[in-house]
């Protein structure tokens, strides 16, 4: 049997019939569409979504976004909250509508999060070439701006003819539902092809369940890994996002208690164990804490679980200092399992830990890290109260650490904090006391300013029963605040904590550390005398801006005000922005680790020359980790 539909109608009908299944639980693979309509998709995908709605087909709801980049962030947040088992599709017009999604595509692929991108494209017939917003390339007639998605996508295809659609859709779903290969998936849809009718086979639209399996690692690899761990004197576990995506927290809990091995976490893995778990030592690396980093420095075997070992996790390959350190990497992706010359253990995190437990034959390690963890938690408590002597702190404004403490205290065990860029991710990884595997959502793979509000929207849509707190600095807010309007239009309640420090605090501090004197990082008037932004502060009222977008706004001056404001926001049914200013120069507690940011080798500035000398000293600690992990 055949079903005569336009290509766009076939896309919508097909996606509505796609499901994922893991451990016997099914859910929709594509939960809905996010989009902005333009001339490239209004007659295609736009018409198809309208027709589905009018025909009482609620399986594919549509959300009108305000920015194309932001809607990809929303889809990424949704996918992460659903442990990569469900995501959303994003439709745009051609030209800037398409290219605005490029940043979102990069974020999704870097973070291994499935998102489906459906950018419109130029006419397949070329009858109207050059169409509005078409990029003309004199070297090739089949190039459009959408080719920029190729290196950013885990799967890319362009549907020039209706006959190509089935294979393109099936290829897209294969990658979206593969934990080892997932990321941004891009299907380019020429605007004329979207509206073209074709007789599609009915089988294309039957319910299709994509089974997401838990591949177990090879038994011999398990035994090699177990032998390496059994032979360790000071092992360490580094828990990454794969622990959370595979829902392996309970197995990791038991594994850690039985073996006694301390567990550090990455940004994506924070929440794999609760903060007060007896084996939890907190974040490792450049944004980690001193306790975890000291343990990493002495570890002779490191078991990485579901981590891709970003430069922040390894402190630019300077944190693991044992001269004979060996890495055992349990990861569903062979690419990540092989990093740092590791002994690879390719498989699902939960299945791999389940296999490792009996292979260790009851081996138990004893460590002396708990007193250090308790001392660090005491320091966290001081930071929350504002009792720490922060470098650069002036005046009466609260510190960022105080704000984080107040928000942490306001959050229930299942509430979610969302953040992405600047200095807050580091402070959050060090200070946030996480109580639930899905409570902490800090996008630090691509560290994309502007993710916070859009990502929080996707998280709340994925799990409406949780309160979602978006912590956003003024720099990120100015990058992308417009999804406040989207959330309000959809009736989605968020609590947005808008932290204003009048500049780029993180890059300002980094600039100072490399001898560049915070140049170009303050939100101030430019002065003619210096050519720098060192005049009076700009008269920017971000709280008023949020109010103009339809949000309820609560202005706070002190940490006490903030606690009361968060209480009011929690009790409200409306999206609420809680605004507070913080000390722009007060640093947070140090990780005592390094991050490799090159310093100018020659300079006339004394500050830069001094910084370069320090940089050369730190470089001496950097290691290549080339020793084979499976050596005897």
Coordinates of C-alpha atoms in Angstrom, one line a residue:
X1 CA 0.0 0.0 0.0
X2 CA 1.1 3.6 -0.7
X3 CA 0.5 6.8 1.2
X4 CA 0.5 9.9 -0.9
X5 CA 2.1 12.7 1.2
X6 CA 4.4 15.7 0.7
X7 CA 8.0 15.1 1.9
X8 CA 7.4 17.3 4.9
X9 CA 4.2 15.5 5.8
X10 CA 6.0 12.2 5.5
X11 CA 8.8 13.5 7.8
X12 CA 6.3 14.5 10.5
X13 CA 4.3 11.3 10.2
X14 CA 7.5 9.1 10.3
X15 CA 8.9 10.9 13.4
X16 CA 5.6 10.5 15.3
X17 CA 6.0 6.7 14.9
X18 CA 9.5 6.4 16.3
X19 CA 10.1 5.1 19.8
X20 CA 13.1 4.0 21.9
X21 CA 13.2 1.2 24.4
X22 CA 15.7 0.3 27.1
X23 CA 15.2 -2.1 30.0
X24 CA 11.7 -2.7 28.8
X25 CA 10.6 1.0 29.0
X26 CA 9.4 2.7 25.9
X27 CA 9.2 6.4 25.1
X28 CA 8.9 8.6 22.1
X29 CA 12.2 9.1 20.3
X30 CA 11.2 12.5 19.0
X31 CA 9.0 14.3 21.5
X32 CA 8.0 17.3 19.3
X33 CA 9.2 20.1 17.1
X34 CA 10.9 23.3 17.9
X35 CA 10.9 25.8 15.1
X36 CA 10.8 29.2 13.5
X37 CA 9.1 29.5 10.2
X38 CA 10.5 31.3 7.2
X39 CA 10.0 31.1 3.4
X40 CA 12.1 27.9 3.3
X41 CA 9.9 25.8 5.6
X42 CA 6.6 27.5 6.1
X43 CA 5.0 25.7 3.1
X44 CA 6.7 22.4 3.9
X45 CA 7.3 21.5 7.6
X46 CA 5.0 24.3 8.7
X47 CA 2.1 23.1 6.7
X48 CA 2.7 19.5 7.7
X49 CA 2.7 20.4 11.4
X50 CA -0.5 22.4 11.1
X51 CA -2.2 19.6 9.2
X52 CA -1.2 17.1 11.9
X53 CA -2.6 19.4 14.5
X54 CA -5.9 20.0 12.7
X55 CA -6.2 16.3 12.0
X56 CA -6.0 15.7 15.8
X57 CA -2.6 14.0 15.7
X58 CA -1.1 15.2 19.1
X59 CA 2.0 13.0 18.8
X60 CA 4.1 15.8 17.3
X61 CA 3.5 19.1 19.2
X62 CA 5.1 22.3 17.9
X63 CA 6.9 24.9 20.1
X64 CA 7.6 28.3 18.6
X65 CA 11.1 29.3 19.5
X66 CA 12.6 32.8 19.3
X67 CA 16.2 31.9 18.2
X68 CA 17.4 29.0 16.1
X69 CA 20.6 28.4 18.2
X70 CA 18.5 28.5 21.4
X71 CA 16.1 25.9 20.2
X72 CA 18.9 23.4 19.6
X73 CA 20.0 24.1 23.2
X74 CA 16.5 23.4 24.3
X75 CA 16.5 20.1 22.4
X76 CA 19.9 19.2 24.0
X77 CA 18.7 20.0 27.5
X78 CA 15.6 17.8 26.8
X79 CA 17.8 14.9 25.5
X80 CA 20.2 15.1 28.5
X81 CA 17.3 15.0 31.0
X82 CA 15.9 12.0 29.2
X83 CA 19.3 10.2 29.3
X84 CA 19.6 10.5 25.5
X85 CA 16.6 8.2 24.9
X86 CA 14.3 11.0 23.6
X87 CA 15.0 14.4 21.9
X88 CA 13.3 17.0 19.8
X89 CA 13.4 18.0 16.1
X90 CA 14.4 21.6 15.1
X91 CA 13.0 23.1 11.9
X92 CA 14.4 26.3 10.3
X93 CA 14.2 28.3 7.1
X94 CA 17.2 28.5 4.8
X95 CA 20.0 31.0 5.1
X96 CA 20.5 32.6 8.6
X97 CA 17.8 30.4 10.1
X98 CA 20.0 27.4 9.2
X99 CA 23.4 28.8 10.1
X100 CA 22.1 30.1 13.4
X101 CA 21.8 26.4 14.4
X102 CA 25.5 25.7 13.9
X103 CA 26.6 26.6 17.4
X104 CA 23.8 24.4 18.8
X105 CA 24.9 21.5 16.5
X106 CA 28.5 21.8 17.8
X107 CA 27.3 21.8 21.4
X108 CA 25.2 18.7 20.9
X109 CA 28.0 16.8 19.2
X110 CA 30.7 17.8 21.6
X111 CA 28.4 16.7 24.5
X112 CA 27.3 13.5 22.8
X113 CA 23.7 14.5 22.9
X114 CA 21.1 13.6 20.2
X115 CA 19.3 16.4 18.4
X116 CA 17.6 16.3 15.1
X117 CA 18.2 19.3 12.9
X118 CA 16.0 19.9 9.8
X119 CA 17.3 23.0 8.1
X120 CA 15.6 24.0 4.9
X121 CA 17.8 24.2 1.8
X122 CA 17.9 25.8 -1.7
X123 CA 15.7 24.6 -4.6
X124 CA 16.6 21.1 -5.7
X125 CA 15.4 22.0 -9.2
X126 CA 17.5 25.2 -9.2
X127 CA 14.7 26.8 -11.1
X128 CA 14.9 30.0 -9.1
X129 CA 18.7 30.1 -8.5
X130 CA 19.9 32.1 -6.8
X131 CA 17.1 32.0 -4.3
X132 CA 16.9 34.4 -1.5
X133 CA 19.7 33.8 1.0
X134 CA 21.4 31.3 -1.3
X135 CA 25.2 31.1 -1.1
X136 CA 26.6 30.8 -4.6
X137 CA 29.8 28.8 -5.0
X138 CA 31.3 29.2 -8.5
X139 CA 33.3 25.9 -7.9
X140 CA 30.2 23.7 -7.3
X141 CA 26.5 23.9 -7.9
X142 CA 25.4 21.6 -5.0
X143 CA 26.9 23.6 -2.2
X144 CA 24.8 25.6 0.3
X145 CA 25.4 27.1 3.7
X146 CA 24.1 23.9 5.2
X147 CA 27.3 22.2 4.2
X148 CA 28.8 23.9 7.2
X149 CA 26.9 21.3 9.3
X150 CA 28.9 18.4 7.9
X151 CA 31.8 18.6 10.4
X152 CA 29.4 19.4 13.3
X153 CA 27.1 16.4 12.7
X154 CA 27.4 12.7 13.5
X155 CA 25.1 12.1 10.5
X156 CA 24.4 14.4 7.5
X157 CA 22.2 14.0 4.5
X158 CA 20.4 16.2 1.9
X159 CA 17.2 14.9 0.5
X160 CA 17.3 16.0 -3.2
X161 CA 14.4 13.7 -4.2
X162 CA 11.4 12.2 -2.3
X163 CA 12.7 8.7 -3.0
X164 CA 15.7 9.5 -0.9
X165 CA 13.7 10.3 2.2
X166 CA 13.2 6.8 3.7
X167 CA 16.9 6.0 3.8
X168 CA 17.8 9.4 5.1
X169 CA 15.2 9.1 8.0
X170 CA 16.3 5.6 8.9
X171 CA 20.0 6.7 8.9
X172 CA 19.2 9.7 11.1
X173 CA 17.3 7.5 13.6
X174 CA 20.1 4.9 13.7
X175 CA 22.6 7.6 14.9
X176 CA 20.2 9.4 17.2
X177 CA 19.6 6.2 19.1
X178 CA 23.2 4.9 19.2
X179 CA 24.8 6.0 22.6
X180 CA 28.3 5.5 21.1
X181 CA 27.7 7.6 18.0
X182 CA 25.1 10.1 18.9
X183 CA 25.2 13.9 18.5
X184 CA 23.7 16.4 16.1
X185 CA 22.0 14.7 13.1
X186 CA 21.3 17.0 10.2
X187 CA 18.8 16.3 7.3
X188 CA 18.7 19.2 4.8
X189 CA 15.3 19.6 3.1
X190 CA 15.2 21.7 -0.1
X191 CA 12.2 24.0 0.1
X192 CA 10.7 22.7 -3.1
X193 CA 11.2 19.1 -2.2
X194 CA 9.4 19.6 1.2
X195 CA 6.2 20.5 -0.7
X196 CA 6.5 17.8 -3.3
X197 CA 4.1 14.9 -3.2
X198 CA 5.1 11.2 -3.4
X199 CA 3.6 7.8 -2.9
X200 CA 5.4 6.5 0.2
X201 CA 5.1 2.9 1.3
X202 CA 2.9 2.5 4.3
X203 CA 5.6 0.4 6.1
X204 CA 7.6 3.6 6.5
X205 CA 5.0 4.9 9.0
X206 CA 4.5 1.8 11.1
X207 CA 5.5 2.1 14.8
X208 CA 9.2 1.5 14.9
X209 CA 11.0 0.8 18.2
X210 CA 14.7 1.4 18.4
X211 CA 16.1 -0.9 21.1
X212 CA 18.9 0.8 23.0
X213 CA 20.9 -2.1 24.3
X214 CA 23.5 -2.3 27.1
X215 CA 26.5 -3.8 25.4
X216 CA 28.6 -5.8 27.9
X217 CA 32.4 -5.5 27.5
X218 CA 34.4 -8.4 26.2
X219 CA 35.1 -10.9 29.1
X220 CA 38.8 -11.0 28.4
X221 CA 38.9 -7.2 28.5
X222 CA 37.0 -7.3 31.9
X223 CA 39.6 -9.7 33.3
X224 CA 42.5 -7.5 32.1
X225 CA 40.8 -4.5 33.6
X226 CA 40.2 -6.3 36.9
X227 CA 43.8 -7.4 37.0
X228 CA 45.0 -3.9 36.6
X229 CA 42.7 -2.6 39.4
X230 CA 43.5 -5.5 41.7
X231 CA 47.2 -4.7 41.4
X232 CA 46.7 -1.0 42.3
X233 CA 47.9 0.6 45.5
X234 CA 46.0 3.9 45.2
X235 CA 43.2 3.6 42.6
X236 CA 40.7 6.3 41.7
X237 CA 37.4 6.3 39.9
X238 CA 36.5 9.2 37.6
X239 CA 32.8 9.2 37.0
X240 CA 31.6 10.9 33.8
X241 CA 28.3 11.6 32.1
X242 CA 28.1 8.0 30.9
X243 CA 27.3 6.9 34.4
X244 CA 24.2 9.1 34.6
X245 CA 23.1 8.4 31.0
X246 CA 23.2 4.7 31.5
X247 CA 21.5 5.0 34.9
X248 CA 24.4 3.3 36.6
X249 CA 24.5 5.3 39.8
X250 CA 23.1 2.5 42.0
X251 CA 25.7 0.0 40.6
X252 CA 28.5 2.6 41.1
X253 CA 27.3 3.1 44.6
X254 CA 27.6 -0.6 45.4
X255 CA 30.9 -1.0 43.5
X256 CA 32.5 1.9 45.4
X257 CA 31.3 0.7 48.8
X258 CA 32.5 -2.8 48.2
X259 CA 36.0 -1.8 46.8
X260 CA 36.6 1.3 48.9
X261 CA 37.8 3.2 45.9
X262 CA 37.3 7.0 46.0
X263 CA 35.0 8.4 43.3
X264 CA 35.8 11.8 41.7
X265 CA 33.4 13.3 39.1
X266 CA 33.5 15.4 35.9
X267 CA 31.1 18.2 35.1
X268 CA 28.9 15.8 33.2
X269 CA 29.2 13.1 35.9
X270 CA 28.5 15.2 38.9
X271 CA 25.5 13.6 40.6
X272 CA 26.7 10.1 39.8
X273 CA 27.0 9.7 43.5
X274 CA 25.4 12.0 46.1
X275 CA 27.8 14.6 47.6
X276 CA 27.7 12.9 51.0
X277 CA 28.4 9.4 49.8
X278 CA 31.3 7.9 51.8
X279 CA 33.4 7.4 48.7
X280 CA 32.6 10.7 46.9
X281 CA 35.5 13.1 46.7
X282 CA 34.0 15.7 44.4
X283 CA 35.2 17.2 41.1
X284 CA 38.5 16.5 39.6
X285 CA 40.7 18.7 37.3
X286 CA 40.9 22.4 36.6
X287 CA 37.4 23.0 38.0
X288 CA 37.6 20.4 40.7
X289 CA 38.6 20.6 44.3
X290 CA 42.0 20.1 46.0
X291 CA 41.1 16.8 47.7
X292 CA 40.1 15.0 44.4
X293 CA 43.1 16.5 42.7
X294 CA 45.5 15.4 45.3
X295 CA 44.1 11.9 45.1
X296 CA 44.4 12.1 41.3
X297 CA 48.0 13.1 41.6
X298 CA 48.9 10.0 43.6
X299 CA 46.6 7.5 41.8
X300 CA 48.5 4.6 40.2
X301 CA 45.3 3.2 38.4
X302 CA 42.5 5.4 37.2
X303 CA 39.2 3.8 36.3
X304 CA 37.4 6.3 34.0
X305 CA 33.7 5.5 33.6
X306 CA 31.8 7.2 30.8
X307 CA 34.1 10.2 30.6
X308 CA 35.7 11.7 27.5
X309 CA 38.6 13.2 29.5
X310 CA 38.3 16.8 28.5
X311 CA 41.2 19.1 29.3
X312 CA 39.4 20.4 32.3
X313 CA 39.0 16.9 33.7
X314 CA 42.7 16.1 33.3
X315 CA 43.8 19.7 34.2
X316 CA 45.4 19.8 30.7
X317 CA 47.0 16.5 31.4
X318 CA 48.8 17.7 34.5
X319 CA 46.7 16.3 37.3
X320 CA 47.6 12.6 37.0
X321 CA 51.2 12.7 38.2
X322 CA 52.0 9.1 39.4
X323 CA 55.1 8.1 37.3
X324 CA 53.5 4.7 36.4
X325 CA 49.8 5.7 36.3
X326 CA 47.6 3.4 34.2
X327 CA 44.2 4.1 32.9
X328 CA 41.3 1.7 32.5
X329 CA 38.4 3.4 30.6
X330 CA 34.9 1.9 30.6
X331 CA 33.0 3.7 27.9
X332 CA 30.3 2.8 25.4
X333 CA 32.3 4.5 22.6
X334 CA 35.6 2.9 21.6
X335 CA 37.0 6.4 20.7
X336 CA 36.7 7.5 24.3
X337 CA 37.7 4.2 25.9
X338 CA 41.1 4.4 24.2
X339 CA 42.1 7.8 25.4
X340 CA 45.2 8.4 27.5
X341 CA 46.7 5.1 26.2
X342 CA 44.2 3.3 28.4
X343 CA 43.3 -0.3 28.7
X344 CA 39.9 0.0 26.9
X345 CA 36.8 -1.6 28.3
X346 CA 34.1 -0.9 25.6
X347 CA 30.6 -1.2 26.9
X348 CA 27.7 0.3 28.7
X349 CA 28.7 1.8 32.1
X350 CA 26.1 -0.2 34.1
X351 CA 26.9 -3.5 32.3
X352 CA 30.6 -2.9 32.6
X353 CA 30.5 -2.2 36.4
X354 CA 28.3 -5.2 36.9
X355 CA 30.9 -7.4 35.1
X356 CA 33.8 -5.8 37.0
X357 CA 32.5 -6.4 40.5
X358 CA 32.8 -10.2 40.6
X359 CA 36.0 -10.1 38.6
X360 CA 37.7 -8.1 41.4
X361 CA 37.2 -11.1 43.7
X362 CA 36.4 -9.0 46.8
X363 CA 39.5 -6.9 46.5
X364 CA 39.1 -3.9 48.9
X365 CA 41.2 -0.8 49.2
X366 CA 41.6 1.3 52.3
X367 CA 42.3 5.0 52.0
X368 CA 42.7 8.0 54.2
X369 CA 40.7 10.5 52.1
X370 CA 37.6 10.9 54.3
X371 CA 39.2 13.4 56.8
X372 CA 40.3 15.5 53.8
X373 CA 36.8 15.4 52.3
X374 CA 35.3 16.5 55.6
X375 CA 37.8 19.4 55.8
X376 CA 36.9 20.4 52.3
X377 CA 33.2 20.4 53.1
X378 CA 33.9 22.7 56.0
X379 CA 35.5 25.1 53.5
X380 CA 32.4 24.8 51.3
X381 CA 30.3 25.7 54.3
X382 CA 32.4 28.8 54.9
X383 CA 32.1 29.8 51.2
X384 CA 28.4 29.5 51.4
X385 CA 28.3 31.8 54.4
X386 CA 30.7 34.3 52.9
X387 CA 33.3 33.7 55.6
X388 CA 36.2 32.9 53.3
X389 CA 38.8 35.6 52.6
X390 CA 38.5 35.8 48.8
X391 CA 41.2 37.5 46.8
X392 CA 39.8 40.7 45.4
X393 CA 36.7 40.9 47.5
X394 CA 35.6 44.5 48.2
X395 CA 32.5 46.2 49.7
X396 CA 29.3 44.6 50.8
X397 CA 28.1 42.8 47.7
X398 CA 27.8 39.0 48.1
X399 CA 30.2 36.7 46.4
X400 CA 29.2 34.3 43.7
X401 CA 29.9 31.4 46.1
X402 CA 27.4 32.9 48.5
X403 CA 24.8 33.0 45.8
X404 CA 25.4 29.4 44.9
X405 CA 25.1 28.4 48.5
X406 CA 21.7 30.1 48.8
X407 CA 20.4 28.5 45.7
X408 CA 21.7 25.1 46.8
X409 CA 19.9 25.5 50.1
X410 CA 16.7 26.5 48.3
X411 CA 16.7 23.5 46.0
X412 CA 14.8 20.4 46.8
X413 CA 16.5 17.0 46.3
X414 CA 15.0 16.6 42.9
X415 CA 15.3 20.1 41.7
X416 CA 17.7 20.9 38.8
X417 CA 20.4 23.6 38.5
X418 CA 21.4 24.7 34.9
X419 CA 24.5 26.5 34.0
X420 CA 27.0 26.7 31.1
X421 CA 29.8 29.2 30.9
X422 CA 32.0 31.7 32.7
X423 CA 33.3 31.3 36.3
X424 CA 30.1 29.7 37.7
X425 CA 30.7 26.1 36.3
X426 CA 34.0 25.9 38.2
X427 CA 32.4 27.2 41.4
X428 CA 29.4 24.9 41.0
X429 CA 31.6 21.8 40.5
X430 CA 33.5 22.6 43.6
X431 CA 30.7 23.8 45.8
X432 CA 27.4 22.4 44.7
X433 CA 26.1 19.6 47.0
X434 CA 24.2 17.3 44.6
X435 CA 21.6 14.9 45.8
X436 CA 20.1 13.4 42.7
X437 CA 21.7 12.1 39.5
X438 CA 19.6 14.5 37.4
X439 CA 20.0 17.6 39.7
X440 CA 23.1 19.0 38.1
X441 CA 23.1 20.1 34.5
X442 CA 26.2 22.2 33.6
X443 CA 27.0 22.3 29.9
X444 CA 30.8 22.4 30.0
X445 CA 31.7 20.5 26.9
X446 CA 31.2 23.4 24.6
X447 CA 30.8 26.0 27.4
X448 CA 28.3 27.9 25.4
X449 CA 27.2 31.3 26.7
X450 CA 23.5 31.7 26.3
X451 CA 22.7 28.0 26.9
X452 CA 21.3 28.5 30.4
X453 CA 17.7 29.7 29.8
X454 CA 17.1 27.7 26.6
X455 CA 18.6 24.5 28.1
X456 CA 16.5 25.0 31.3
X457 CA 13.4 25.2 29.1
X458 CA 14.2 21.8 27.5
X459 CA 14.9 20.3 30.9
X460 CA 11.6 21.4 32.4
X461 CA 9.8 20.2 29.3
X462 CA 11.4 16.8 29.7
X463 CA 10.5 16.5 33.4
X464 CA 7.8 19.0 34.4
X465 CA 7.6 17.7 37.9
X466 CA 10.9 19.2 38.9
X467 CA 11.7 22.8 39.7
X468 CA 14.4 24.1 37.4
X469 CA 16.8 26.9 38.4
X470 CA 18.8 28.5 35.6
X471 CA 21.9 30.3 37.0
X472 CA 22.9 32.9 34.4
X473 CA 25.5 35.6 34.4
X474 CA 24.9 39.0 32.8
X475 CA 27.3 38.0 29.9
X476 CA 25.3 34.9 29.1
X477 CA 22.0 36.7 29.6
X478 CA 22.9 39.3 27.1
X479 CA 23.8 36.6 24.6
X480 CA 20.4 34.9 24.7
X481 CA 17.6 35.9 26.9
X482 CA 14.8 35.7 24.4
X483 CA 13.8 32.1 25.3
X484 CA 12.2 33.6 28.4
X485 CA 9.4 34.6 25.9
X486 CA 9.2 31.0 24.6
X487 CA 8.9 29.6 28.1
X488 CA 6.2 32.1 29.0
X489 CA 4.3 31.4 25.8
X490 CA 4.4 27.7 26.5
X491 CA 3.4 28.1 30.2
X492 CA 6.7 26.6 31.4
X493 CA 7.7 27.8 34.8
X494 CA 11.4 28.4 35.4
X495 CA 13.3 30.1 38.2
X496 CA 16.1 32.2 36.6
X497 CA 18.8 33.5 38.9
X498 CA 20.3 36.4 37.1
X499 CA 23.7 37.2 38.6
X500 CA 25.1 40.6 37.5
X501 CA 28.7 41.5 38.0
X502 CA 29.0 44.0 35.1
X503 CA 31.4 42.1 32.9
X504 CA 33.0 38.8 32.0
X505 CA 34.2 37.7 35.4
X506 CA 35.7 34.4 34.3
X507 CA 37.7 35.8 31.3
X508 CA 38.6 38.8 33.4
X509 CA 40.3 36.6 36.0
X510 CA 41.9 34.5 33.3
X511 CA 43.1 37.6 31.5
X512 CA 44.7 38.8 34.7
X513 CA 46.3 35.5 35.3
X514 CA 48.0 35.5 31.9
X515 CA 49.2 39.1 32.3
X516 CA 46.6 40.9 30.2
X517 CA 45.2 43.0 33.0
X518 CA 41.5 42.2 32.5
X519 CA 41.6 44.1 29.2
X520 CA 38.2 44.3 27.4
X521 CA 36.2 42.3 29.9
X522 CA 34.2 45.0 31.8
X523 CA 30.8 46.4 31.0
X524 CA 31.8 50.0 31.2
X525 CA 32.1 53.1 29.0
X526 CA 35.1 53.3 26.8
X527 CA 37.4 56.2 27.6
X528 CA 39.3 58.2 25.0
X529 CA 42.4 58.5 27.2
X530 CA 43.1 54.7 27.4
X531 CA 41.0 53.2 24.6
X532 CA 39.8 50.7 27.2
X533 CA 36.5 50.1 28.9
X534 CA 37.5 51.6 32.2
X535 CA 34.9 54.4 32.5
X536 CA 31.8 54.4 34.6
X537 CA 29.5 51.4 34.6
X538 CA 27.0 51.1 31.9
X539 CA 23.4 52.0 33.0
X540 CA 22.1 48.6 32.1
X541 CA 19.0 47.3 34.0
X542 CA 18.8 43.6 33.1
X543 CA 16.0 43.1 35.7
X544 CA 13.9 45.6 33.8
X545 CA 14.7 43.9 30.6
X546 CA 13.5 40.6 31.9
X547 CA 10.3 42.2 33.1
X548 CA 9.7 43.7 29.7
X549 CA 9.8 40.2 28.2
X550 CA 7.0 39.1 30.5
X551 CA 8.8 37.6 33.4
X552 CA 8.0 38.2 37.1
X553 CA 11.1 39.9 38.6
X554 CA 12.4 39.9 42.2
X555 CA 15.3 42.3 42.9
X556 CA 17.7 41.2 45.7
X557 CA 20.6 43.0 47.4
X558 CA 21.8 40.6 49.9
X559 CA 22.1 36.8 50.4
X560 CA 19.2 37.1 52.9
X561 CA 17.1 38.9 50.2
X562 CA 18.0 36.1 47.7
X563 CA 16.8 33.4 50.0
X564 CA 13.5 35.1 50.4
X565 CA 13.3 35.8 46.7
X566 CA 13.9 32.2 45.8
X567 CA 11.2 31.1 48.3
X568 CA 8.7 33.5 46.6
X569 CA 9.8 32.2 43.2
X570 CA 9.3 28.6 44.2
X571 CA 5.8 29.4 45.5
X572 CA 4.8 31.2 42.3
X573 CA 3.3 29.6 39.3
X574 CA 5.0 32.1 36.9
X575 CA 8.4 32.1 35.4
X576 CA 10.4 34.3 37.7
X577 CA 13.7 36.1 37.3
X578 CA 15.5 36.6 40.6
X579 CA 18.1 39.4 40.1
X580 CA 21.2 40.0 42.3
X581 CA 24.5 41.8 41.9
X582 CA 27.7 40.1 43.1
X583 CA 31.3 41.3 43.7
X584 CA 32.9 41.3 40.3
X585 CA 36.5 40.7 41.6
X586 CA 35.9 38.2 44.4
X587 CA 37.4 34.9 43.3
X588 CA 36.2 31.5 44.5
X589 CA 38.0 28.7 46.3
X590 CA 40.8 27.3 44.3
X591 CA 41.0 23.9 42.7
X592 CA 44.8 23.9 43.1
X593 CA 45.0 22.6 39.5
X594 CA 46.1 24.1 36.2
X595 CA 44.5 24.9 32.8
X596 CA 46.7 25.3 29.8
X597 CA 46.1 28.7 28.3
X598 CA 49.2 29.8 26.4
X599 CA 50.8 33.1 27.4
X600 CA 52.5 35.4 24.9
X601 CA 56.2 34.3 24.6
X602 CA 57.5 37.9 24.2
X603 CA 55.9 41.1 25.5
X604 CA 56.7 44.6 26.5
X605 CA 54.3 44.3 29.5
X606 CA 55.9 43.2 32.7
X607 CA 52.7 41.5 33.7
X608 CA 52.7 39.3 30.6
X609 CA 56.4 38.4 31.0
X610 CA 55.8 37.4 34.6
X611 CA 52.8 35.3 33.6
X612 CA 54.9 33.6 30.9
X613 CA 57.5 32.6 33.4
X614 CA 54.9 31.0 35.5
X615 CA 53.3 29.3 32.5
X616 CA 56.6 27.6 31.6
X617 CA 56.8 26.2 35.2
X618 CA 53.3 24.8 34.9
X619 CA 54.1 23.2 31.5
X620 CA 56.7 21.1 33.2
X621 CA 53.9 19.1 34.9
X622 CA 52.1 18.3 31.7
X623 CA 52.3 14.7 30.6
X624 CA 51.5 12.8 27.4
X625 CA 50.3 9.5 29.0
X626 CA 51.8 7.4 26.2
X627 CA 52.6 4.3 28.2
X628 CA 50.4 1.4 27.1
X629 CA 47.6 0.7 29.5
X630 CA 47.7 -3.0 29.1
X631 CA 51.3 -3.6 29.9
X632 CA 52.1 -6.4 32.3

